[in-house]
Amino acid sequence: MAATMAPPATRETTAPTVARSAEAQREVLTREILDLKRRLNAVILAHNYQVPEIQDLADFVGDSLGLSQQAARTRADVIVFCGVHFMAETAKILNPEKLVVLPDKEAGCSLEESCPAEALAALQRTNPNFYTIAYINCSAAVKALSDVICTSGNAEKIVRAAPADRDLLFVPDENLGQWVMEQTGRPMTLWRGHCYAHVEFRRDSLLRLKAQHPQARVVVHPESLREVRELADVICSTEKMIQWCKASPDREFIIVTESGILHRLRKECPDKTFYCAPTYDVGRMPTDACRCSECKYMKLNTLEKLRDCMRRLEPRIELPRDVLERARRPIERMLEISARP
Ligand code: 13P
Ligand code: SF4
C-alpha cells in the first residue's frame, strides 16, 4: 500500500520545485547577461523566432529588415546577434569595425546552404545582363556577388525598383521569388532554394485547421509553398504579421511561420487567439501530422549560450576585407530603397 501511494506524492512535490529552479536559473542568467551588456557597451538584437527568454531581454526584437536597420544605426561597441549566422554577418558588413558575436556559430539556414557563391557566379556568367537580387538569407560571399539585397519585408519594393532593361535573377528562395513575381508581374529567373521549415506547411492540414476555426484569419510567410499562400488572408514578413494582427478587428488567427513568433503575438495582442499552423511531417509519417514548426537553427540559441558568448566574445563574425567591402553596397542599396516613401 505504501509503495502505491509514494509516486503521486513525489510527483506533486518535485514538479513545482523543478519549475522554481528553472525560473531562478533564468533570472540569474538574465541578470548576468544584462550586467555584461552594460560593461561591454553591447546591444542585443534578436529575431522574432528566438526563444521567449531571449526575446524578453533583447534591446530590439524584429524581422530581418528591422534587425539590419537597427544594426546600421547602433552606437554600441559590441553587437550580440541572437538569430542565425547570415543575420550576424549582415550586422558585421554594416559595422566592420565593431565586434559581432552570436550565441551559436552552427545557427545556419537551409536557404543560405542552397546557394554556394561559386555556383551563383557560374550562373551569372551565362548572362551579363543579369541584375541579381539576393534575399538576405544568403552568405556574405553571395551578397558580394549581388546588385541588391531584399528581405521578405521589402522584396516587392526592391523588385519594383530594379532597372527595367535588366534580366532579373532572384536568389536563393524560389517561393519568395514566385510570390514577388505574382505581385509585380516582373519575370525573374529563380534559384531553386527553399526554407526547409516553411515548405513543411501543407494545404490539406491547413484546411483542416481552418475548418475547426472558421473565423480565424490565415497569416502566411512568403517562404511558404504556393498551395499554402493561396489560402492566405495576408502574406507578409514576421514583423508585418505582428502589425497586421494588432490592427485587425478579428480575434483569431492561424499563423503560418516558425512558432517562435507566437510569443510576441500573444504578448502584444493578449486579447486575441493564435493557432500555430500544422505541418506535414514529410517522409517520416504516413499521414499528416500536426506539430508546430520550429527552425532547428534559430532554436540552437539559448540563454546560457548567449551569456557564454558575451563572456568570451566568441564565436565572433570575421570576414575577408574584400567580401566585407563588396557585400556592403547591395545592403546599403536595399536600406536606401526601403527608406523611400
Ligand atoms: P523575416 O524577415 O520575415 O523575419 O524572415 C526571416 C526568416 O528567416 C524567415 O524564415
Ligand atoms: Fe532559414 Fe528557414 Fe530557419 Fe528562416 S526559418 S532561418 S529561412 S531555415
XYZ file of C-alpha atoms in Angstrom, residues 63-327:
265
model
C 12.357 40.732 -38.651
C 15.426 40.674 -40.899
C 14.730 44.173 -42.225
C 14.242 45.742 -38.792
C 17.336 43.985 -37.487
C 19.518 45.277 -40.329
C 18.134 48.793 -39.836
C 18.992 48.570 -36.132
C 22.461 47.213 -36.922
C 23.038 50.095 -39.355
C 22.293 52.742 -36.715
C 23.675 51.259 -33.491
C 26.257 53.170 -31.431
C 27.170 50.132 -29.332
C 30.729 48.742 -29.391
C 29.607 45.109 -29.471
C 26.638 43.642 -31.372
C 25.272 40.441 -29.881
C 23.135 38.848 -32.550
C 20.518 36.318 -31.466
C 19.436 34.918 -34.779
C 21.186 32.914 -37.455
C 24.636 33.287 -38.994
C 23.700 35.281 -42.120
C 21.947 37.888 -39.943
C 25.030 38.360 -37.765
C 27.152 38.594 -40.942
C 24.890 41.356 -42.236
C 25.426 43.270 -38.981
C 29.206 42.830 -39.379
C 29.141 44.024 -43.005
C 27.357 47.177 -41.854
C 29.778 47.591 -38.914
C 33.180 46.271 -39.994
C 34.925 47.987 -37.088
C 32.648 46.541 -34.397
C 32.744 43.192 -32.672
C 29.783 40.988 -33.677
C 29.131 37.780 -31.737
C 26.370 35.182 -31.878
C 25.481 32.516 -29.309
C 25.968 29.501 -31.627
C 28.013 29.596 -34.824
C 26.205 26.485 -36.106
C 22.996 28.519 -36.417
C 22.829 28.371 -40.216
C 19.958 28.460 -42.710
C 18.860 25.992 -45.394
C 18.426 28.856 -47.863
C 21.999 30.028 -47.331
C 23.257 26.449 -47.801
C 21.325 26.059 -51.055
C 23.277 28.799 -52.825
C 27.092 28.470 -52.890
C 28.832 31.604 -54.202
C 30.771 29.681 -56.888
C 27.560 28.214 -58.333
C 25.939 31.653 -58.399
C 28.991 33.178 -60.100
C 28.838 30.420 -62.765
C 25.158 31.170 -63.477
C 25.836 34.917 -63.623
C 28.499 34.302 -66.288
C 25.803 32.824 -68.581
C 24.054 36.228 -68.885
C 25.935 39.522 -68.476
C 22.589 41.340 -68.395
C 21.517 39.644 -65.155
C 20.624 42.005 -62.289
C 20.966 39.865 -59.148
C 18.540 40.373 -56.282
C 19.544 38.298 -53.260
C 17.188 37.516 -50.401
C 19.094 38.420 -47.238
C 19.073 34.697 -46.249
C 22.383 34.041 -48.024
C 26.105 34.140 -47.270
C 28.242 37.291 -47.305
C 30.017 35.894 -50.400
C 26.663 35.695 -52.245
C 25.772 39.210 -51.113
C 29.124 40.370 -52.513
C 28.067 38.995 -55.943
C 24.651 40.695 -55.859
C 23.331 44.037 -57.083
C 20.838 44.498 -54.286
C 19.595 42.624 -51.209
C 15.979 42.229 -50.117
C 14.085 40.817 -47.159
C 10.572 39.399 -47.039
C 9.526 42.824 -45.687
C 10.647 44.778 -48.746
C 11.096 42.248 -51.604
C 8.224 43.671 -53.647
C 9.551 47.243 -53.360
C 13.095 46.168 -54.248
C 11.942 44.263 -57.356
C 9.778 47.201 -58.485
C 12.836 49.467 -58.165
C 15.065 47.194 -60.319
C 16.240 48.620 -63.680
C 13.669 47.899 -66.410
C 16.280 46.944 -69.017
C 17.917 44.172 -66.966
C 17.084 40.465 -66.672
C 16.258 39.775 -63.043
C 17.889 36.867 -61.238
C 16.377 36.188 -57.807
C 18.274 34.024 -55.300
C 18.026 31.813 -53.278
C 14.315 31.377 -52.297
C 12.134 30.253 -55.187
C 8.913 30.530 -53.144
C 9.513 34.141 -52.143
C 10.666 34.807 -55.726
C 7.487 33.271 -57.179
C 5.321 35.355 -54.847
C 7.131 38.585 -55.772
C 6.747 37.767 -59.473
C 2.991 37.360 -58.895
C 2.842 40.733 -57.074
C 4.921 42.727 -59.548
C 4.313 40.932 -62.858
C 8.073 41.147 -63.432
C 9.568 37.909 -64.786
C 12.633 36.624 -62.946
C 14.989 33.679 -63.164
C 14.636 31.894 -59.825
C 17.287 29.998 -57.900
C 15.821 26.664 -56.705
C 16.315 27.073 -52.944
C 13.768 26.850 -50.160
C 13.391 27.142 -46.400
C 13.244 23.580 -45.119
C 10.872 24.629 -42.295
C 8.338 26.683 -44.275
C 7.861 24.095 -47.035
C 6.546 21.658 -44.408
C 3.288 23.621 -44.184
C 0.723 21.951 -46.432
C -2.637 22.918 -47.858
C -4.637 19.913 -46.599
C -3.593 20.165 -42.959
C -4.128 23.947 -43.019
C -7.623 23.444 -44.474
C -8.442 21.003 -41.657
C -7.353 23.518 -39.002
C -9.288 26.252 -40.791
C -12.414 24.041 -40.706
C -12.059 23.828 -36.907
C -11.687 27.624 -36.614
C -13.704 29.090 -39.483
C -13.457 32.635 -38.067
C -9.663 32.605 -37.983
C -7.716 34.714 -40.471
C -4.788 32.977 -42.165
C -1.435 34.805 -41.952
C 1.317 33.321 -44.139
C 5.057 33.920 -44.582
C 6.058 34.219 -48.272
C 8.661 31.443 -47.907
C 5.686 29.033 -47.886
C 4.571 26.991 -50.890
C 2.095 28.465 -53.371
C -0.586 25.890 -52.350
C -0.422 27.408 -48.843
C -0.093 31.029 -49.947
C -3.325 30.583 -51.904
C -5.188 30.110 -48.589
C -3.822 33.285 -47.015
C -5.711 36.387 -45.926
C -2.363 38.153 -45.822
C 1.186 37.230 -46.887
C 3.969 39.147 -45.160
C 7.200 39.219 -43.143
C 7.219 38.287 -39.461
C 7.184 41.938 -38.347
C 4.266 42.808 -40.601
C 2.403 39.765 -39.210
C 2.527 41.357 -35.768
C 1.402 44.774 -37.030
C -1.375 43.206 -39.155
C -2.787 41.073 -36.304
C -2.640 44.066 -33.918
C -4.552 46.297 -36.334
C -7.091 43.657 -37.374
C -10.606 43.769 -35.869
C -10.613 39.925 -35.950
C -9.969 37.828 -32.832
C -8.496 34.560 -34.135
C -5.505 33.924 -36.390
C -3.740 30.911 -37.875
C -0.045 31.738 -38.109
C 1.910 30.032 -40.881
C 5.542 30.569 -39.937
C 8.057 29.493 -37.301
C 6.362 29.110 -33.925
C 8.763 31.452 -32.063
C 6.705 34.399 -33.300
C 3.741 33.322 -31.160
C 5.485 34.696 -28.075
C 5.397 38.277 -29.352
C 1.939 37.899 -30.879
C 0.469 36.696 -27.575
C 2.343 39.353 -25.595
C 1.343 42.242 -27.871
C -2.224 41.046 -28.583
C -3.249 39.441 -25.243
C -6.951 39.558 -26.096
C -6.572 37.594 -29.355
C -6.136 33.878 -30.059
C -3.334 32.486 -32.218
C -3.113 28.975 -33.636
C 0.155 27.566 -34.850
C -0.252 26.177 -38.372
C 0.130 22.420 -38.682
C 2.922 20.903 -40.743
C 3.103 17.799 -42.857
C 5.791 15.576 -41.459
C 7.497 14.845 -44.776
C 8.896 11.353 -45.152
C 8.525 10.375 -41.536
C 4.812 9.690 -41.129
C 2.340 8.037 -43.482
C -0.321 10.726 -42.857
C -0.477 14.400 -41.964
C 0.934 15.094 -38.532
C 0.180 18.291 -36.708
C 3.183 19.758 -34.975
C 4.411 23.316 -34.605
C 7.159 24.237 -36.974
C 10.448 25.189 -35.404
C 13.602 26.266 -37.208
C 16.303 23.965 -35.853
C 18.903 26.669 -36.492
C 17.094 29.511 -34.733
C 16.457 27.244 -31.768
C 20.178 26.492 -31.252
C 20.465 29.765 -29.317
C 19.828 29.521 -25.576
C 20.151 31.937 -22.668
C 23.210 30.067 -21.445
C 24.972 30.228 -24.827
C 24.084 33.923 -25.016
C 25.740 34.526 -21.635
C 28.801 32.488 -22.684
C 29.297 34.315 -25.996
C 29.229 37.638 -24.133
C 31.708 36.384 -21.539
C 34.159 35.028 -24.131
C 33.338 37.357 -27.026
C 33.238 34.201 -29.131
C 32.046 32.944 -31.570
C 32.587 36.180 -33.456
C 31.991 37.049 -37.108
C 35.151 37.581 -39.167
C 35.049 38.165 -42.918
C 37.722 38.844 -45.572
C 38.080 42.593 -46.209
C 37.181 42.365 -49.917
C 33.960 40.422 -49.136
C 33.046 42.984 -46.457
C 33.527 45.805 -48.904
C 31.692 44.230 -51.861
C 28.775 42.968 -49.754
